[in-house]
Amino acid sequence: MELPDVVLMAASIVGFIALCKPLVGLVKWVWAMFLRPPKNLKEYGSWALVTGSTDGIGKAMAFELASKGLSLVLVGRNPSKLKAVSNEIRERHGEQVEVKSIVIDFAKFSGEEIAAFIKEGIEGTDVGVLINNVGLAYPYARFFHEVDLELMGSVMRVNIEGATWVTRSVLPGMLEKKKGAIINICSGSVLLPSYPLVTLYVAAKAYMAMLSKSINLEYQQYGIDVQCQFPLFVATKMIFTKRSSFFVPSPETFSKASIRWFGYEHVCVPYWPHCVQWCLLRLLPNALWDWCILRHFLGVRKRGLVNAYKKNGVNQKNPRVVCIPPLNQLHLN
């Protein structure tokens, strides 16, 4: 065989391998998204604990888990909402599902107090699945120096300390029986090169992503599956809309997709249109992303400030009625 023929054959083999790699990836993605059977979650334990369970994804997740036959420990800060969700689940599933409630506001308690509440609430229950879903974001976008101290503390306690201490409280029981699943609902914003004017929120979610990946390595040898999910926009109060669409699913639609991934990959984007959306968005250069995101949130901030003035009955003639800087002192353009 002559040298040109050898070179041509080698180039063909390399080209074939390069072509096969994305095709194999596509086949694996289709299998995971649409064909792979979900795990039997009751094998982890008969109870699931869900934080942030009175609204949005957490509430939808609670109903979805109940439909799989799991009893529930619902964690939330509003007792009336917790009671309403608990009653609705009992009405729908009858005696097949038990429901307990833990009333706690993560923004107002220390880590040790949170751990004590959770430990007391799950005593005597076989918690096999933990859903860390609770989250707190800004009322509207703002520069880092504009975040007041109370909001700063609340965002950090809810998004970082709350999930950390709940996880710490549930882990011993999972270690004892050598099985369990911990699902941390993170945010697609963590996947972006930057997320300005919502800095504390996305930084807290980045902490959760690293926590998930790290404790997964620590505990997978003990039969505990730790997974971090990255939803993009879901129609909840967090994004100030209840109108769902193809790329912005309802909490119920997202939860059905989410549960199919429990116990498999340790990092995932579970809703397939979000995954397609993310793959397309990754083609954009980081510099363009940074420019677009900053301009978008500057607009969000401007609208938020105007609405804050209107809500508090402030006009530009007498802007110091409330503790919001006057509009003419803010960079709104």
Short mmCIF file of N, CA and C in Angstrom, two decimals, residues 63-222:
data_model
loop_
_atom_site.label_atom_id
_atom_site.label_comp_id
_atom_site.label_asym_id
_atom_site.label_seq_id
_atom_site.Cartn_x
_atom_site.Cartn_y
_atom_site.Cartn_z
N PHE A 63 -46.53 16.43 44.86
CA PHE A 63 -47.64 15.67 44.28
C PHE A 63 -47.14 14.53 43.40
N GLU A 64 -46.06 14.77 42.66
CA GLU A 64 -45.52 13.74 41.79
C GLU A 64 -44.95 12.59 42.61
N LEU A 65 -44.27 12.90 43.70
CA LEU A 65 -43.72 11.86 44.57
C LEU A 65 -44.84 11.07 45.24
N ALA A 66 -45.89 11.77 45.64
CA ALA A 66 -47.04 11.08 46.24
C ALA A 66 -47.67 10.11 45.24
N SER A 67 -47.70 10.49 43.97
CA SER A 67 -48.28 9.61 42.96
C SER A 67 -47.44 8.35 42.77
N LYS A 68 -46.18 8.39 43.19
CA LYS A 68 -45.32 7.21 43.13
C LYS A 68 -45.42 6.36 44.40
N GLY A 69 -46.28 6.78 45.32
CA GLY A 69 -46.49 6.00 46.54
C GLY A 69 -45.63 6.37 47.71
N LEU A 70 -44.87 7.46 47.61
CA LEU A 70 -44.02 7.88 48.72
C LEU A 70 -44.80 8.75 49.70
N SER A 71 -44.60 8.52 50.97
CA SER A 71 -45.12 9.42 51.99
C SER A 71 -44.22 10.65 52.05
N LEU A 72 -44.74 11.75 52.61
CA LEU A 72 -44.07 13.03 52.45
C LEU A 72 -43.85 13.76 53.78
N VAL A 73 -42.67 14.37 53.88
CA VAL A 73 -42.41 15.38 54.90
C VAL A 73 -42.28 16.70 54.17
N LEU A 74 -43.25 17.58 54.35
CA LEU A 74 -43.27 18.86 53.64
C LEU A 74 -42.69 19.95 54.53
N VAL A 75 -41.76 20.71 53.99
CA VAL A 75 -41.10 21.77 54.74
C VAL A 75 -41.44 23.11 54.08
N GLY A 76 -41.93 24.04 54.89
CA GLY A 76 -42.26 25.37 54.38
C GLY A 76 -42.40 26.37 55.51
N ARG A 77 -42.48 27.64 55.16
CA ARG A 77 -42.55 28.69 56.20
C ARG A 77 -43.97 29.17 56.47
N ASN A 78 -44.92 28.80 55.60
CA ASN A 78 -46.30 29.27 55.74
C ASN A 78 -47.19 28.12 56.22
N PRO A 79 -47.64 28.13 57.48
CA PRO A 79 -48.42 27.00 58.01
C PRO A 79 -49.74 26.78 57.28
N SER A 80 -50.40 27.85 56.88
CA SER A 80 -51.69 27.69 56.19
C SER A 80 -51.51 27.06 54.81
N LYS A 81 -50.46 27.45 54.10
CA LYS A 81 -50.18 26.84 52.80
C LYS A 81 -49.77 25.38 52.95
N LEU A 82 -48.96 25.10 53.97
CA LEU A 82 -48.57 23.71 54.22
C LEU A 82 -49.79 22.83 54.50
N LYS A 83 -50.71 23.36 55.29
CA LYS A 83 -51.92 22.60 55.62
C LYS A 83 -52.75 22.37 54.38
N ALA A 84 -52.85 23.39 53.52
CA ALA A 84 -53.65 23.26 52.31
C ALA A 84 -53.06 22.21 51.37
N VAL A 85 -51.74 22.24 51.19
CA VAL A 85 -51.08 21.26 50.32
C VAL A 85 -51.22 19.85 50.91
N SER A 86 -51.03 19.73 52.20
CA SER A 86 -51.16 18.42 52.86
C SER A 86 -52.55 17.85 52.69
N ASN A 87 -53.58 18.68 52.90
CA ASN A 87 -54.96 18.22 52.76
C ASN A 87 -55.26 17.80 51.33
N GLU A 88 -54.73 18.57 50.38
CA GLU A 88 -54.98 18.24 48.97
C GLU A 88 -54.35 16.91 48.60
N ILE A 89 -53.15 16.66 49.11
CA ILE A 89 -52.48 15.39 48.82
C ILE A 89 -53.24 14.23 49.46
N ARG A 90 -53.71 14.42 50.68
CA ARG A 90 -54.48 13.37 51.36
C ARG A 90 -55.79 13.09 50.64
N GLU A 91 -56.45 14.14 50.17
CA GLU A 91 -57.71 13.96 49.44
C GLU A 91 -57.49 13.19 48.14
N ARG A 92 -56.36 13.45 47.50
CA ARG A 92 -56.09 12.83 46.20
C ARG A 92 -55.63 11.38 46.35
N HIS A 93 -54.86 11.08 47.40
CA HIS A 93 -54.25 9.75 47.51
C HIS A 93 -54.74 8.93 48.70
N GLY A 94 -55.56 9.52 49.53
CA GLY A 94 -56.15 8.78 50.63
C GLY A 94 -55.13 8.25 51.62
N GLU A 95 -55.35 7.05 52.10
CA GLU A 95 -54.49 6.45 53.12
C GLU A 95 -53.20 5.87 52.54
N GLN A 96 -53.07 5.89 51.24
CA GLN A 96 -51.86 5.35 50.61
C GLN A 96 -50.63 6.18 50.95
N VAL A 97 -50.84 7.47 51.23
CA VAL A 97 -49.73 8.40 51.46
C VAL A 97 -49.92 9.11 52.79
N GLU A 98 -48.89 9.04 53.63
CA GLU A 98 -48.88 9.83 54.87
C GLU A 98 -48.19 11.17 54.61
N VAL A 99 -48.61 12.19 55.32
CA VAL A 99 -48.03 13.52 55.13
C VAL A 99 -47.72 14.14 56.49
N LYS A 100 -46.48 14.58 56.67
CA LYS A 100 -46.09 15.35 57.84
C LYS A 100 -45.64 16.73 57.37
N SER A 101 -45.71 17.71 58.27
CA SER A 101 -45.30 19.07 57.93
C SER A 101 -44.31 19.60 58.95
N ILE A 102 -43.34 20.35 58.46
CA ILE A 102 -42.38 21.06 59.32
C ILE A 102 -42.45 22.54 58.94
N VAL A 103 -42.91 23.35 59.86
CA VAL A 103 -43.01 24.78 59.62
C VAL A 103 -41.73 25.47 60.07
N ILE A 104 -41.00 26.03 59.13
CA ILE A 104 -39.76 26.73 59.47
C ILE A 104 -39.41 27.71 58.35
N ASP A 105 -38.99 28.89 58.74
CA ASP A 105 -38.52 29.90 57.80
C ASP A 105 -37.00 29.91 57.86
N PHE A 106 -36.36 29.39 56.84
CA PHE A 106 -34.90 29.29 56.84
C PHE A 106 -34.22 30.64 56.97
N ALA A 107 -34.92 31.71 56.57
CA ALA A 107 -34.32 33.05 56.63
C ALA A 107 -34.22 33.57 58.06
N LYS A 108 -34.91 32.92 59.00
CA LYS A 108 -34.99 33.46 60.36
C LYS A 108 -34.35 32.59 61.43
N PHE A 109 -33.78 31.46 61.01
CA PHE A 109 -33.20 30.55 62.00
C PHE A 109 -31.74 30.24 61.66
N SER A 110 -30.98 29.90 62.69
CA SER A 110 -29.59 29.51 62.50
C SER A 110 -29.53 28.07 61.97
N GLY A 111 -28.32 27.68 61.52
CA GLY A 111 -28.15 26.33 61.02
C GLY A 111 -28.47 25.27 62.04
N GLU A 112 -28.01 25.48 63.27
CA GLU A 112 -28.27 24.50 64.33
C GLU A 112 -29.76 24.37 64.62
N GLU A 113 -30.48 25.49 64.56
CA GLU A 113 -31.93 25.45 64.80
C GLU A 113 -32.64 24.72 63.66
N ILE A 114 -32.20 24.97 62.44
CA ILE A 114 -32.78 24.26 61.29
C ILE A 114 -32.57 22.75 61.44
N ALA A 115 -31.35 22.37 61.80
CA ALA A 115 -31.04 20.94 61.97
C ALA A 115 -31.91 20.31 63.04
N ALA A 116 -32.14 21.04 64.13
CA ALA A 116 -32.97 20.51 65.22
C ALA A 116 -34.41 20.33 64.77
N PHE A 117 -34.95 21.31 64.03
CA PHE A 117 -36.31 21.19 63.51
C PHE A 117 -36.45 19.97 62.60
N ILE A 118 -35.51 19.82 61.68
CA ILE A 118 -35.58 18.71 60.71
C ILE A 118 -35.43 17.37 61.41
N LYS A 119 -34.47 17.28 62.33
CA LYS A 119 -34.24 16.03 63.05
C LYS A 119 -35.49 15.60 63.80
N GLU A 120 -36.14 16.55 64.45
CA GLU A 120 -37.38 16.24 65.19
C GLU A 120 -38.50 15.84 64.23
N GLY A 121 -38.58 16.55 63.10
CA GLY A 121 -39.67 16.29 62.16
C GLY A 121 -39.58 14.96 61.45
N ILE A 122 -38.36 14.44 61.24
CA ILE A 122 -38.22 13.18 60.50
C ILE A 122 -38.02 11.98 61.42
N GLU A 123 -38.07 12.21 62.72
CA GLU A 123 -37.88 11.11 63.66
C GLU A 123 -38.93 10.02 63.43
N GLY A 124 -38.47 8.80 63.30
CA GLY A 124 -39.37 7.67 63.09
C GLY A 124 -39.79 7.45 61.66
N THR A 125 -39.24 8.23 60.72
CA THR A 125 -39.58 8.07 59.30
C THR A 125 -38.37 7.56 58.53
N ASP A 126 -38.64 6.79 57.50
CA ASP A 126 -37.59 6.22 56.65
C ASP A 126 -37.40 7.14 55.44
N VAL A 127 -36.70 8.26 55.64
CA VAL A 127 -36.52 9.24 54.56
C VAL A 127 -35.48 8.70 53.58
N GLY A 128 -35.95 8.38 52.38
CA GLY A 128 -35.07 7.86 51.34
C GLY A 128 -34.75 8.86 50.26
N VAL A 129 -35.59 9.89 50.12
CA VAL A 129 -35.40 10.89 49.07
C VAL A 129 -35.48 12.28 49.69
N LEU A 130 -34.49 13.10 49.41
CA LEU A 130 -34.49 14.49 49.86
C LEU A 130 -34.48 15.39 48.64
N ILE A 131 -35.42 16.34 48.58
CA ILE A 131 -35.47 17.33 47.52
C ILE A 131 -35.17 18.69 48.12
N ASN A 132 -33.97 19.19 47.87
CA ASN A 132 -33.61 20.55 48.29
C ASN A 132 -34.06 21.52 47.21
N ASN A 133 -35.25 22.07 47.38
CA ASN A 133 -35.83 22.92 46.35
C ASN A 133 -35.98 24.37 46.78
N VAL A 134 -36.04 24.63 48.09
CA VAL A 134 -36.33 25.97 48.57
C VAL A 134 -35.29 26.96 48.03
N GLY A 135 -35.79 28.14 47.64
CA GLY A 135 -34.90 29.16 47.12
C GLY A 135 -35.47 30.55 47.33
N LEU A 136 -34.60 31.53 47.40
CA LEU A 136 -35.01 32.92 47.56
C LEU A 136 -34.15 33.78 46.65
N ALA A 137 -34.81 34.60 45.83
CA ALA A 137 -34.11 35.50 44.92
C ALA A 137 -34.46 36.95 45.27
N TYR A 138 -33.86 37.89 44.55
CA TYR A 138 -34.18 39.30 44.76
C TYR A 138 -35.61 39.58 44.28
N PRO A 139 -36.29 40.57 44.86
CA PRO A 139 -37.59 41.00 44.31
C PRO A 139 -37.45 41.52 42.88
N TYR A 140 -36.33 42.15 42.59
CA TYR A 140 -36.00 42.56 41.23
C TYR A 140 -34.47 42.73 41.15
N ALA A 141 -33.94 42.78 39.94
CA ALA A 141 -32.50 42.86 39.77
C ALA A 141 -31.94 44.15 40.36
N ARG A 142 -30.72 44.05 40.89
CA ARG A 142 -30.08 45.23 41.48
C ARG A 142 -28.57 45.01 41.57
N PHE A 143 -27.84 46.12 41.63
CA PHE A 143 -26.39 46.03 41.81
C PHE A 143 -26.08 45.46 43.19
N PHE A 144 -24.89 44.87 43.30
CA PHE A 144 -24.51 44.19 44.54
C PHE A 144 -24.56 45.15 45.73
N HIS A 145 -24.10 46.40 45.56
CA HIS A 145 -24.08 47.33 46.68
C HIS A 145 -25.47 47.83 47.06
N GLU A 146 -26.46 47.56 46.20
CA GLU A 146 -27.83 47.99 46.49
C GLU A 146 -28.62 46.95 47.29
N VAL A 147 -28.05 45.77 47.47
CA VAL A 147 -28.74 44.71 48.22
C VAL A 147 -28.65 45.06 49.70
N ASP A 148 -29.79 45.31 50.33
CA ASP A 148 -29.76 45.67 51.74
C ASP A 148 -29.33 44.47 52.58
N LEU A 149 -28.87 44.76 53.78
CA LEU A 149 -28.30 43.71 54.62
C LEU A 149 -29.28 42.62 54.97
N GLU A 150 -30.55 42.97 55.18
CA GLU A 150 -31.55 41.96 55.52
C GLU A 150 -31.77 41.00 54.37
N LEU A 151 -31.90 41.55 53.14
CA LEU A 151 -32.08 40.70 51.97
C LEU A 151 -30.85 39.84 51.72
N MET A 152 -29.68 40.43 51.88
CA MET A 152 -28.43 39.68 51.70
C MET A 152 -28.37 38.48 52.64
N GLY A 153 -28.66 38.72 53.91
CA GLY A 153 -28.65 37.63 54.87
C GLY A 153 -29.68 36.56 54.56
N SER A 154 -30.88 36.98 54.14
CA SER A 154 -31.95 36.03 53.83
C SER A 154 -31.59 35.15 52.64
N VAL A 155 -31.06 35.75 51.58
CA VAL A 155 -30.69 34.99 50.39
C VAL A 155 -29.63 33.94 50.73
N MET A 156 -28.65 34.32 51.53
CA MET A 156 -27.59 33.38 51.89
C MET A 156 -28.09 32.29 52.83
N ARG A 157 -28.93 32.67 53.80
CA ARG A 157 -29.42 31.65 54.75
C ARG A 157 -30.34 30.65 54.06
N VAL A 158 -31.24 31.14 53.19
CA VAL A 158 -32.20 30.24 52.54
C VAL A 158 -31.51 29.34 51.52
N ASN A 159 -30.71 29.94 50.64
CA ASN A 159 -30.15 29.20 49.52
C ASN A 159 -28.91 28.38 49.87
N ILE A 160 -28.18 28.80 50.89
CA ILE A 160 -26.95 28.08 51.25
C ILE A 160 -27.12 27.32 52.56
N GLU A 161 -27.37 28.04 53.63
CA GLU A 161 -27.43 27.40 54.94
C GLU A 161 -28.59 26.42 55.05
N GLY A 162 -29.76 26.81 54.54
CA GLY A 162 -30.93 25.95 54.66
C GLY A 162 -30.69 24.58 54.05
N ALA A 163 -30.30 24.57 52.77
CA ALA A 163 -30.08 23.29 52.08
C ALA A 163 -28.94 22.50 52.71
N THR A 164 -27.89 23.21 53.15
CA THR A 164 -26.74 22.53 53.75
C THR A 164 -27.13 21.81 55.04
N TRP A 165 -27.85 22.49 55.90
CA TRP A 165 -28.20 21.90 57.20
C TRP A 165 -29.29 20.83 57.06
N VAL A 166 -30.19 20.99 56.12
CA VAL A 166 -31.19 19.93 55.89
C VAL A 166 -30.49 18.66 55.40
N THR A 167 -29.55 18.84 54.46
CA THR A 167 -28.79 17.68 53.97
C THR A 167 -28.02 17.01 55.09
N ARG A 168 -27.40 17.83 55.91
CA ARG A 168 -26.62 17.30 57.05
C ARG A 168 -27.51 16.52 58.02
N SER A 169 -28.76 16.94 58.15
CA SER A 169 -29.67 16.29 59.09
C SER A 169 -30.19 14.95 58.56
N VAL A 170 -30.32 14.85 57.24
CA VAL A 170 -30.91 13.64 56.64
C VAL A 170 -29.86 12.57 56.37
N LEU A 171 -28.63 12.96 56.14
CA LEU A 171 -27.57 12.02 55.75
C LEU A 171 -27.35 10.86 56.73
N PRO A 172 -27.33 11.08 58.05
CA PRO A 172 -27.07 9.95 58.95
C PRO A 172 -28.02 8.78 58.77
N GLY A 173 -29.31 9.06 58.56
CA GLY A 173 -30.27 7.99 58.35
C GLY A 173 -30.00 7.22 57.07
N MET A 174 -29.59 7.94 56.01
CA MET A 174 -29.27 7.29 54.74
C MET A 174 -28.01 6.44 54.88
N LEU A 175 -27.03 6.96 55.62
CA LEU A 175 -25.80 6.20 55.82
C LEU A 175 -26.05 4.91 56.60
N GLU A 176 -26.95 4.99 57.54
CA GLU A 176 -27.24 3.81 58.38
C GLU A 176 -27.81 2.67 57.56
N LYS A 177 -28.67 3.01 56.61
CA LYS A 177 -29.28 1.95 55.78
C LYS A 177 -28.55 1.76 54.44
N LYS A 178 -27.53 2.63 54.18
CA LYS A 178 -26.70 2.55 52.99
C LYS A 178 -27.50 2.69 51.69
N LYS A 179 -28.42 3.62 51.69
CA LYS A 179 -29.13 3.96 50.46
C LYS A 179 -29.89 5.27 50.67
N GLY A 180 -30.08 5.99 49.57
CA GLY A 180 -30.79 7.26 49.63
C GLY A 180 -30.52 8.07 48.37
N ALA A 181 -31.36 9.06 48.15
CA ALA A 181 -31.20 9.95 46.99
C ALA A 181 -31.37 11.39 47.46
N ILE A 182 -30.41 12.24 47.12
CA ILE A 182 -30.48 13.67 47.43
C ILE A 182 -30.51 14.44 46.12
N ILE A 183 -31.58 15.19 45.91
CA ILE A 183 -31.75 15.94 44.68
C ILE A 183 -31.72 17.42 45.01
N ASN A 184 -30.74 18.13 44.47
CA ASN A 184 -30.62 19.56 44.68
C ASN A 184 -31.09 20.29 43.42
N ILE A 185 -32.18 21.05 43.55
CA ILE A 185 -32.69 21.82 42.42
C ILE A 185 -31.88 23.12 42.36
N CYS A 186 -31.01 23.18 41.39
CA CYS A 186 -30.10 24.33 41.27
C CYS A 186 -30.72 25.35 40.30
N SER A 187 -29.95 25.90 39.41
CA SER A 187 -30.46 26.90 38.46
C SER A 187 -29.61 26.89 37.21
N GLY A 188 -30.27 27.01 36.05
CA GLY A 188 -29.54 27.07 34.79
C GLY A 188 -28.63 28.28 34.71
N SER A 189 -28.87 29.29 35.54
CA SER A 189 -28.02 30.48 35.54
C SER A 189 -26.58 30.15 35.89
N VAL A 190 -26.37 29.07 36.65
CA VAL A 190 -25.03 28.66 37.03
C VAL A 190 -24.22 28.23 35.81
N LEU A 191 -24.88 27.78 34.77
CA LEU A 191 -24.20 27.31 33.58
C LEU A 191 -23.71 28.44 32.69
N LEU A 192 -24.18 29.66 32.93
CA LEU A 192 -23.83 30.80 32.10
C LEU A 192 -22.49 31.39 32.53
N PRO A 193 -21.82 32.13 31.64
CA PRO A 193 -20.54 32.74 32.00
C PRO A 193 -20.66 33.81 33.08
N SER A 194 -21.81 34.46 33.18
CA SER A 194 -22.04 35.46 34.23
C SER A 194 -23.54 35.66 34.40
N TYR A 195 -23.91 36.25 35.51
CA TYR A 195 -25.34 36.52 35.78
C TYR A 195 -25.43 37.78 36.64
N PRO A 196 -25.09 38.95 36.07
CA PRO A 196 -24.99 40.18 36.85
C PRO A 196 -26.33 40.68 37.34
N LEU A 197 -26.30 41.44 38.41
CA LEU A 197 -27.44 42.08 39.04
C LEU A 197 -28.36 41.10 39.77
N VAL A 198 -28.01 39.81 39.74
CA VAL A 198 -28.67 38.81 40.56
C VAL A 198 -27.55 37.97 41.21
N THR A 199 -26.48 38.65 41.55
CA THR A 199 -25.21 38.01 41.87
C THR A 199 -25.28 37.06 43.05
N LEU A 200 -25.87 37.50 44.16
CA LEU A 200 -25.91 36.64 45.35
C LEU A 200 -26.69 35.36 45.09
N TYR A 201 -27.80 35.47 44.38
CA TYR A 201 -28.63 34.30 44.11
C TYR A 201 -27.86 33.25 43.31
N VAL A 202 -27.25 33.69 42.19
CA VAL A 202 -26.55 32.73 41.35
C VAL A 202 -25.30 32.19 42.04
N ALA A 203 -24.65 33.02 42.85
CA ALA A 203 -23.48 32.53 43.60
C ALA A 203 -23.88 31.45 44.60
N ALA A 204 -25.04 31.64 45.23
CA ALA A 204 -25.54 30.63 46.17
C ALA A 204 -25.86 29.33 45.44
N LYS A 205 -26.43 29.43 44.25
CA LYS A 205 -26.75 28.24 43.47
C LYS A 205 -25.47 27.55 42.98
N ALA A 206 -24.44 28.33 42.69
CA ALA A 206 -23.15 27.74 42.31
C ALA A 206 -22.57 26.95 43.49
N TYR A 207 -22.76 27.47 44.69
CA TYR A 207 -22.34 26.74 45.89
C TYR A 207 -23.06 25.39 45.95
N MET A 208 -24.37 25.38 45.68
CA MET A 208 -25.13 24.14 45.73
C MET A 208 -24.65 23.15 44.68
N ALA A 209 -24.27 23.66 43.51
CA ALA A 209 -23.77 22.77 42.46
C ALA A 209 -22.48 22.09 42.89
N MET A 210 -21.56 22.85 43.48
CA MET A 210 -20.29 22.27 43.93
C MET A 210 -20.51 21.34 45.13
N LEU A 211 -21.41 21.72 46.02
CA LEU A 211 -21.73 20.85 47.15
C LEU A 211 -22.24 19.50 46.65
N SER A 212 -23.12 19.55 45.65
CA SER A 212 -23.70 18.32 45.11
C SER A 212 -22.63 17.41 44.52
N LYS A 213 -21.78 17.99 43.67
CA LYS A 213 -20.76 17.18 43.01
C LYS A 213 -19.75 16.60 44.00
N SER A 214 -19.46 17.36 45.03
CA SER A 214 -18.46 16.91 45.99
C SER A 214 -18.99 15.83 46.93
N ILE A 215 -20.18 16.06 47.50
CA ILE A 215 -20.70 15.03 48.42
C ILE A 215 -21.13 13.78 47.66
N ASN A 216 -21.40 13.91 46.37
CA ASN A 216 -21.68 12.71 45.59
C ASN A 216 -20.47 11.80 45.59
N LEU A 217 -19.28 12.38 45.41
CA LEU A 217 -18.06 11.57 45.44
C LEU A 217 -17.81 10.98 46.82
N GLU A 218 -18.21 11.72 47.86
CA GLU A 218 -18.00 11.24 49.22
C GLU A 218 -18.89 10.05 49.55
N TYR A 219 -20.12 10.07 49.06
CA TYR A 219 -21.12 9.12 49.57
C TYR A 219 -21.64 8.11 48.55
N GLN A 220 -21.19 8.17 47.30
CA GLN A 220 -21.70 7.19 46.33
C GLN A 220 -21.28 5.78 46.70
N GLN A 221 -20.15 5.63 47.41
CA GLN A 221 -19.71 4.31 47.84
C GLN A 221 -20.61 3.73 48.93
N TYR A 222 -21.45 4.58 49.53
CA TYR A 222 -22.39 4.13 50.56
C TYR A 222 -23.82 3.98 50.03
#
